[in-house]
Coordinates of C-alpha atoms in Angstrom, one line a residue:
X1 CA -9.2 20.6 6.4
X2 CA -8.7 21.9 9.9
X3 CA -10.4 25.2 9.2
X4 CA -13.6 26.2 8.1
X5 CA -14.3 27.3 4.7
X6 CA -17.5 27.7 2.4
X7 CA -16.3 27.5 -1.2
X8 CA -15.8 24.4 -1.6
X9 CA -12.0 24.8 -1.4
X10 CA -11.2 22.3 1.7
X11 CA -13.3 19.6 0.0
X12 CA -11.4 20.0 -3.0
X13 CA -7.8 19.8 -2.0
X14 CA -9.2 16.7 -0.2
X15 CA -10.4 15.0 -3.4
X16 CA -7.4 12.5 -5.3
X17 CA -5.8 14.5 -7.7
X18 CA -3.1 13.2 -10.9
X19 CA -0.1 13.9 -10.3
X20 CA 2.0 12.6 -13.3
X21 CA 5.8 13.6 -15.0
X22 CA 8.3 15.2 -12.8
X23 CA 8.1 17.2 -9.8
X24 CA 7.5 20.7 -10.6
X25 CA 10.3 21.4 -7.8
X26 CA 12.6 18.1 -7.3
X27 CA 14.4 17.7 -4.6
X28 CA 18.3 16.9 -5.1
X29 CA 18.9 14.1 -2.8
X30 CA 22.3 13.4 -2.2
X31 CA 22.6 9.2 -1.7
X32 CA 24.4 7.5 0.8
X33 CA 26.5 4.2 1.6
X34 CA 24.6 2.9 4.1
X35 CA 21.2 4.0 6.6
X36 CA 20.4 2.2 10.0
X37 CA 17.3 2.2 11.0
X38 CA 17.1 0.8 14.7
X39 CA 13.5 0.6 16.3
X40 CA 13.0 2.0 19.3
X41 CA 9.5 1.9 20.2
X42 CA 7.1 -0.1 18.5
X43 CA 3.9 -2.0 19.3
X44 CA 5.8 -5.9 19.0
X45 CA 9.0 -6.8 21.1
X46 CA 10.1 -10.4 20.6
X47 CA 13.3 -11.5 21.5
X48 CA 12.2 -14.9 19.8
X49 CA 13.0 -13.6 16.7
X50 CA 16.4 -14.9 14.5
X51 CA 18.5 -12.2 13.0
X52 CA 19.8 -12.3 9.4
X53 CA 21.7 -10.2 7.4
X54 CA 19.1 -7.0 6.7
X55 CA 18.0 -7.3 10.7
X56 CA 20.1 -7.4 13.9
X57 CA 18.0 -8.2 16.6
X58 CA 18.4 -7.5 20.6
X59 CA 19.5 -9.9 22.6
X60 CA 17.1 -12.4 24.3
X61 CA 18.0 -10.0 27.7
X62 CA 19.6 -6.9 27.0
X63 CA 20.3 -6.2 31.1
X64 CA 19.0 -6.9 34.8
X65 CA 16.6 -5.4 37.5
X66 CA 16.3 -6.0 41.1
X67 CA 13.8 -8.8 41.6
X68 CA 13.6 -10.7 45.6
X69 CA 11.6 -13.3 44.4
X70 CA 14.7 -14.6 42.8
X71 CA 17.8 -16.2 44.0
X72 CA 20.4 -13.1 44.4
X73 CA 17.4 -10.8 43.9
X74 CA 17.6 -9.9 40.6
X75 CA 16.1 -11.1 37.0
X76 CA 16.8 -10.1 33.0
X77 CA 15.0 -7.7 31.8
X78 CA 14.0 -7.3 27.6
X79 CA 13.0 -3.9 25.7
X80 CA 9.4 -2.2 26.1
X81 CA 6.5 -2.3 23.2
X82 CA 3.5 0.4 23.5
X83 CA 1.6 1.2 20.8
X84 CA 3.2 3.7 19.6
X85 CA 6.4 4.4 17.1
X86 CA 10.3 5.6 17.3
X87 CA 13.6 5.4 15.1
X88 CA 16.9 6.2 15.2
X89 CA 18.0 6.8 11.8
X90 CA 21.8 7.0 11.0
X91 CA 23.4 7.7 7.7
X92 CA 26.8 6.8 6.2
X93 CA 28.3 8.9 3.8
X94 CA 31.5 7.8 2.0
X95 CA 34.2 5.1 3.2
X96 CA 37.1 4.5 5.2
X97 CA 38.8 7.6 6.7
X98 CA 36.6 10.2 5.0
X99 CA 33.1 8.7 5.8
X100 CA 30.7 10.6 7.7
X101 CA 27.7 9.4 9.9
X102 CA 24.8 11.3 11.2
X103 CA 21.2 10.3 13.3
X104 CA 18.6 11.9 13.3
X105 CA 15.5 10.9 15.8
X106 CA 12.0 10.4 14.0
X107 CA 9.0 10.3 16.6
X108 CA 9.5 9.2 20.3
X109 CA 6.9 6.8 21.2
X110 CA 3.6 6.9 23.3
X111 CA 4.8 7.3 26.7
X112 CA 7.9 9.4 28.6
X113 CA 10.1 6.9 29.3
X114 CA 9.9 3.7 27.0
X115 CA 12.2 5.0 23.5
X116 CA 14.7 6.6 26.8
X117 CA 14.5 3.1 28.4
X118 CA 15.1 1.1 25.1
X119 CA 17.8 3.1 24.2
X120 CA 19.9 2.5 27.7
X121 CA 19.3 -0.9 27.3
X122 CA 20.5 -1.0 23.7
X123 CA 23.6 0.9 24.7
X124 CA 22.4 4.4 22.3
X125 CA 23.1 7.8 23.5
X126 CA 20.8 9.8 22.1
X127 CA 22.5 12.7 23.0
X128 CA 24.6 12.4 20.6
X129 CA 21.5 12.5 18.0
X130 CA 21.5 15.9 15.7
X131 CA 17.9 16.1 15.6
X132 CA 14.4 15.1 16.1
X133 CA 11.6 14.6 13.3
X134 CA 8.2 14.5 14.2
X135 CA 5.8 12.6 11.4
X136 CA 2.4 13.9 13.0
X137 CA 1.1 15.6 15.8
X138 CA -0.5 12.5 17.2
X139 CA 0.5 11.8 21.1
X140 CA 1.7 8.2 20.1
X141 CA 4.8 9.4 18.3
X142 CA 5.3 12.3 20.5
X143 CA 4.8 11.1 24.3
X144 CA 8.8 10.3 24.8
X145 CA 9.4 13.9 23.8
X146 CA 9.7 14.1 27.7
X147 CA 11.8 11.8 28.5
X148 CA 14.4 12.7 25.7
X149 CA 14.0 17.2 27.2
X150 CA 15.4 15.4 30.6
X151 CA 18.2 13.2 28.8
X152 CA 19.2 16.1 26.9
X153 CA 19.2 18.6 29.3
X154 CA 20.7 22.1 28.5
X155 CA 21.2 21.3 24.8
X156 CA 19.2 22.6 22.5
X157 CA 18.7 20.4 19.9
X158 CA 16.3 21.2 16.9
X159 CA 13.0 19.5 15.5
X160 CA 10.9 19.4 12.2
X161 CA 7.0 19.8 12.7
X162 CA 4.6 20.5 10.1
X163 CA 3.1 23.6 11.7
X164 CA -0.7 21.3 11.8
X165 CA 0.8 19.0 14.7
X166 CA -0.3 21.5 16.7
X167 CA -4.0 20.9 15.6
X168 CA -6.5 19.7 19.0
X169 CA -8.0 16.7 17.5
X170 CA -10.4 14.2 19.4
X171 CA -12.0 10.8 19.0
X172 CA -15.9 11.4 18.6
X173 CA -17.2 7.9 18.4
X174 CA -20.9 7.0 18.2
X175 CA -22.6 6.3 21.5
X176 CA -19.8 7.0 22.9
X177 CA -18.4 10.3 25.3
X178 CA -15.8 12.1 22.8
X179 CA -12.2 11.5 23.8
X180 CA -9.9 14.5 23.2
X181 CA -6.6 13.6 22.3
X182 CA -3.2 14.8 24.0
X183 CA -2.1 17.9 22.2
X184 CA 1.4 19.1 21.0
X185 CA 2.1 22.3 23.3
X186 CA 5.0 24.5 20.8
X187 CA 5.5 27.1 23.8
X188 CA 6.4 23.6 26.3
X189 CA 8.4 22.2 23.4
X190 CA 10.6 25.2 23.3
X191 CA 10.5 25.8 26.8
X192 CA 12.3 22.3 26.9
X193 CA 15.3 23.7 24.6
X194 CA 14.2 22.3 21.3
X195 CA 14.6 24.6 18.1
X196 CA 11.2 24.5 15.9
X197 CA 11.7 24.6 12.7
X198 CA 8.1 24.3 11.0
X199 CA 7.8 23.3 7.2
X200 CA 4.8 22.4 5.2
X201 CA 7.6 21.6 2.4
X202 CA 10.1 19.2 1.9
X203 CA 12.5 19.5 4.3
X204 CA 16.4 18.7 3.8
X205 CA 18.2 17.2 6.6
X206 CA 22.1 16.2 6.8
X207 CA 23.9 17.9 4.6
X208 CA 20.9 17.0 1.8
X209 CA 20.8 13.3 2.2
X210 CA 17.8 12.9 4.6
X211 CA 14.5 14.3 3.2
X212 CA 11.4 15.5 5.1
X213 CA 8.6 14.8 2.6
X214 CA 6.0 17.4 4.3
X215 CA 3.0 17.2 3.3
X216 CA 2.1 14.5 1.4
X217 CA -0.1 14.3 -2.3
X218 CA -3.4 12.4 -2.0
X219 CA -3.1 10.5 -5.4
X220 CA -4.9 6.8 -5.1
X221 CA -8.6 6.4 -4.7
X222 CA -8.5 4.3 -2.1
X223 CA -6.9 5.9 0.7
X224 CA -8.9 8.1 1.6
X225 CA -7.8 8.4 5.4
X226 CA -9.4 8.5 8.8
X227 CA -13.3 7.9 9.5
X228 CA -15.9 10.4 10.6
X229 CA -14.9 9.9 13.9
X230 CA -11.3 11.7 14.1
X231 CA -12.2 15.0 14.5
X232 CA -10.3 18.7 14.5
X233 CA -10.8 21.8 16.1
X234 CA -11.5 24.5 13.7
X235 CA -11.4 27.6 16.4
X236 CA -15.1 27.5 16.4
X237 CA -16.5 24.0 15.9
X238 CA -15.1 20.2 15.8
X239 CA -14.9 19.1 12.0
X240 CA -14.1 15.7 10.6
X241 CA -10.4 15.3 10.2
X242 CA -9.6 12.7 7.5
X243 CA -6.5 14.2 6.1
X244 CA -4.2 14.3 9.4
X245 CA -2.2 17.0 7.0
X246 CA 0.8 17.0 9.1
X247 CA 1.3 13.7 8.7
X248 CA 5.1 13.3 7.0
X249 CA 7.4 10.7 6.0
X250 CA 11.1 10.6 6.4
X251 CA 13.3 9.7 3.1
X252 CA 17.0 8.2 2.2
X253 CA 18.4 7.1 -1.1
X254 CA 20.9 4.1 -0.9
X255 CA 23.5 4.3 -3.8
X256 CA 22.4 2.4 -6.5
X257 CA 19.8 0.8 -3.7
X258 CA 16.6 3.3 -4.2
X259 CA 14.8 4.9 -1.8
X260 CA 14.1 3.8 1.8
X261 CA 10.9 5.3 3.4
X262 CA 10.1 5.4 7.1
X263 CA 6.3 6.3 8.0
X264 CA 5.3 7.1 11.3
X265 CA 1.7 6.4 11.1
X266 CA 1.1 6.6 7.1
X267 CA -1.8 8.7 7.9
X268 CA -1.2 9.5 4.1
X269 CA -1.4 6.7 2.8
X270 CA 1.3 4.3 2.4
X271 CA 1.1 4.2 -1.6
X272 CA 0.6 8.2 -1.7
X273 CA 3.6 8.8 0.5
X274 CA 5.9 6.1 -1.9
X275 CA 4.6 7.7 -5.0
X276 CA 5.1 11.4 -3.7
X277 CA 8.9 10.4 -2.2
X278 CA 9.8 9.1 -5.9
X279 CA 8.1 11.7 -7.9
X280 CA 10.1 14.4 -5.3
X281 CA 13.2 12.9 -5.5
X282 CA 13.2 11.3 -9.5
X283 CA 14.9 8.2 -7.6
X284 CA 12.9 5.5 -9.9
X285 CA 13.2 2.8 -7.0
X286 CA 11.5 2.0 -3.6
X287 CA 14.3 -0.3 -2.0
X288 CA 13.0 -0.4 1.3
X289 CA 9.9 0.6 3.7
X290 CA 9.5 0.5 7.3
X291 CA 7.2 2.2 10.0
X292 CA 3.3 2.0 10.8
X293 CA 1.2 1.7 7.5
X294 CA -2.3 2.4 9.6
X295 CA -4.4 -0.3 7.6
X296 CA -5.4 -1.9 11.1
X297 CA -9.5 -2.4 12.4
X298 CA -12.6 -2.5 10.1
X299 CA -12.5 1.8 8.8
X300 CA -8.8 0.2 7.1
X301 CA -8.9 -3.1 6.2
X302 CA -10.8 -2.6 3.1
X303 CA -7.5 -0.6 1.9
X304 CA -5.2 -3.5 1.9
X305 CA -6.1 -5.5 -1.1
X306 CA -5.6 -2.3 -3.3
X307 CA -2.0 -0.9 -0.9
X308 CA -0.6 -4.1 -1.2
X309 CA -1.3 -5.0 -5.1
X310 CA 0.3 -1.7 -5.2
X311 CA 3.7 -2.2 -3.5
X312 CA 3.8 -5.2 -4.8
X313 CA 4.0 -3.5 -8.1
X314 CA 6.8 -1.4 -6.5
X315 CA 8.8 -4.8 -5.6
X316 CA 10.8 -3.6 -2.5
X317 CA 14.1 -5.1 -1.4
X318 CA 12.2 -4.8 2.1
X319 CA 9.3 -3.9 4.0
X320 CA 8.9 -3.6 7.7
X321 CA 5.5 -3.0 8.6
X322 CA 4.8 -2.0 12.0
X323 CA 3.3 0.0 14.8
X324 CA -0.5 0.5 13.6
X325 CA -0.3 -1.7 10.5
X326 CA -2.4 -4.2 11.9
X327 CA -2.4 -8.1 11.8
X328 CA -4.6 -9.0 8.6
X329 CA -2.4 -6.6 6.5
X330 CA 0.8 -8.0 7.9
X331 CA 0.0 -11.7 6.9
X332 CA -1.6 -10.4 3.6
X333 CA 2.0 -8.2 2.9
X334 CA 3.8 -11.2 3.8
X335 CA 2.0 -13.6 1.8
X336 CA 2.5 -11.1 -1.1
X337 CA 6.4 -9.9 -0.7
X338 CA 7.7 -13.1 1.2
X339 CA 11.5 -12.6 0.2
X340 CA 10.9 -8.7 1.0
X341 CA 8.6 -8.9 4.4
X342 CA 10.1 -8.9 7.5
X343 CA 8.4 -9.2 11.2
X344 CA 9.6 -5.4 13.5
X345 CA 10.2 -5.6 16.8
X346 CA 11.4 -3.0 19.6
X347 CA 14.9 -2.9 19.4
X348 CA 15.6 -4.4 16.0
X349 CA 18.2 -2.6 13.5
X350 CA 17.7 -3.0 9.8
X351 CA 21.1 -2.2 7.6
X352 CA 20.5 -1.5 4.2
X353 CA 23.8 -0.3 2.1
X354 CA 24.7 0.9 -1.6

């Protein structure tokens, strides 16, 4: 959709499509004991609320900073929300003496220094993380990219991009100037020592237990993605931009659990990206999803009704909506799932085991 084309062809791949039966090339995903998914950036912090046993929250102050205006000069300090998305993802494999564990980084937040700030004050050393995933090219997942280059260093440390993050995309909005969004640079990116590995396909990560979906199949009617106003540079002209192709999800199977799905933005569709993770994998079971869900502001909230009869139908262990999910659909998800909704927050840790 980012290019130009007079036969009709971009308007058709953009048209729902069936997609029934089994993938035509599955993708062996090797389950795992357990997956941690710890938020590091994400458009809520509140230290307010209780833990229990899928969610270990942050302490009410996780540290101090100098402060005069208090006796001995200093005051607690909590974990910083931006509207924007990151998550440390860690997998178990096995038990005892012969299990493994591995993290992988998917998106970094809006600004430099809020997921590298979080993560001191949680007490996680993302150096020790094996890679970075990138869901979309969108500057609100890809902003602490600089703060993590300076953690890191002289390590190289290699990243998944669908090779349309790179697209220039802007905000046209009626009456309005348009507002060019914050584009993904590739030459800065490996300039700061990360490894690009661009995929369009299903990507697998960690030994073949962490799946990169890549692009995502538009199946429902009714998500039909973003308004007239988000807008793409073809090379010659700016073009509406509904599709946000890049935009990928990242996937784990629990043993005997089902399949947990983090979204970055769900630019895709939160019920496309479900459906195309199971029909992928042949795992028959969504046990758990988590990330931003983008059914937020009047262009979106018509989408709800039909996204959430729809994972209703899917009965999930748990969902964590978050980041640009938006308030009606988070009251209308937790109205629907109650035993399966819980509230994100900056710094929370959700444990979900076989």
């Amino acid at each position: 959709m980012c290019e130009a084309t007079t036969d009709g062809t971009g308007v058709a791949q953009a048209v729902p499509r069936e997609a029934t039966g089994t993938a035509v090339d599955p993708i062996e995903l090797e389950p795992v004991d357990e997956v941690l998914v710890t938020t590091l950036v994400d458009n809520v912090y509140d230290a307010l609320l209780p833990g229990e046993d899928r969610a270990r929250r942050a302490p009410f102050t996780v540290g101090t900073a100098a402060a005069p205006q208090f006796d001995g000069g200093r005051t607690a300090v909590g974990l910083v929300a931006e509207h924007g998305f990151a998550a440390l993802v860690t997998v178990r494999r096995g038990t005892g003496t012969t299990s493994t564990t591995t993290s992988v980084l998917f998106d970094t937040g809006l600004s430099p220094d809020a997921m590298i700030t979080n993560a001191d004050r949680l007490g996680v050393d993302l150096t020790q993380v094996q890679g970075v995933v990138l869901s979309h090219g969108h500057f609100d997942h890809a902003g602490g990219i600089a703060g993590l280059a300076r953690r890191l260093g002289q390590r190289r440390m290699p990243m998944v991009v669908h090779p349309h993050a790179w697209t220039r995309r802007r905000l046209a909005v009626s009456g309005r100037e348009p507002d060019e969004l914050p584009t993904l640079s590739p030459r800065a990116l490996a300039g700061e020592g990360f490894e690009l590995v661009e995929r369009r396909e299903p990507s697998l990560l960690v030994d073949g237990c962490v799946l990169v979906t890549g692009e995502v199949d538009r199946t429902t009617e009714f998500e039909r993605g973003m308004p007239p106003a988000h807008e793409a540079w073809t090379g010659g002209s700016w073009r509406h931009d509904p599709l946000v192709i890049d935009d990928q999800a990242l996937v784990v199977h629990v043993r005997g659990r089902g399949l947990v799905v983090v979204t970055g933005c769900g630019h895709a569709g939160a019920v496309n990206i479900v459906r195309h993770a199971l029909r992928l994998t042949g795992v028959r079971r969504l046990h758990a999803l988590l990330g931003g869900l983008h059914l937020g502001g009047p262009a979106f909230e018509p989408v709800i009704p039909p996204t959430v009869a729809a994972l209703t139908e899917l009965a999930p262990a748990l969902v964590v909506p978050g980041h640009c999910t938006g308030w009606r659909a988070q009251h209308a998800l937790a109205a629907a799932l109650p035993e399966a909704w819980v509230q994100g927050s900056s710094g929370t840790t959700f444990r979900l085991v076989a």
